[in-house]
């Protein structure tokens, strides 16, 4: 099989992001080289407005509730694991009795 088929989706996404980033840098550099500052100002204003709209409509409160709920479940699971491990360990009295038996033999 070829390597292309076996690549994880994350690497493809990262490569696509890098291509977009380099192309945007090349585009901005071309606008600066051609002295098209007015067009650059208009495009940057549109991009910043788009970013602000995305942030305004994002559901940050809902995501925070989900992360807090997941953290509580993790803490509960961790506390449950601690209790089971301490309950499964032998009691100190039995250990002392075993030592005494070993020493006696």
mmCIF file of C-alpha atoms in Angstrom, residues 39 56-57 72 87 91:
data_model
loop_
_atom_site.group_PDB
_atom_site.id
_atom_site.type_symbol
_atom_site.label_atom_id
_atom_site.label_comp_id
_atom_site.label_asym_id
_atom_site.label_seq_id
_atom_site.Cartn_x
_atom_site.Cartn_y
_atom_site.Cartn_z
ATOM 1 C CA UNK A 39 -6.784 46.750 -0.989
ATOM 2 C CA UNK A 56 -19.766 36.500 18.794
ATOM 3 C CA UNK A 57 -21.842 33.524 17.672
ATOM 4 C CA UNK A 72 -16.364 16.129 37.479
ATOM 5 C CA UNK A 87 -9.961 -1.359 50.312
ATOM 6 C CA UNK A 91 -4.752 -4.704 56.734
#
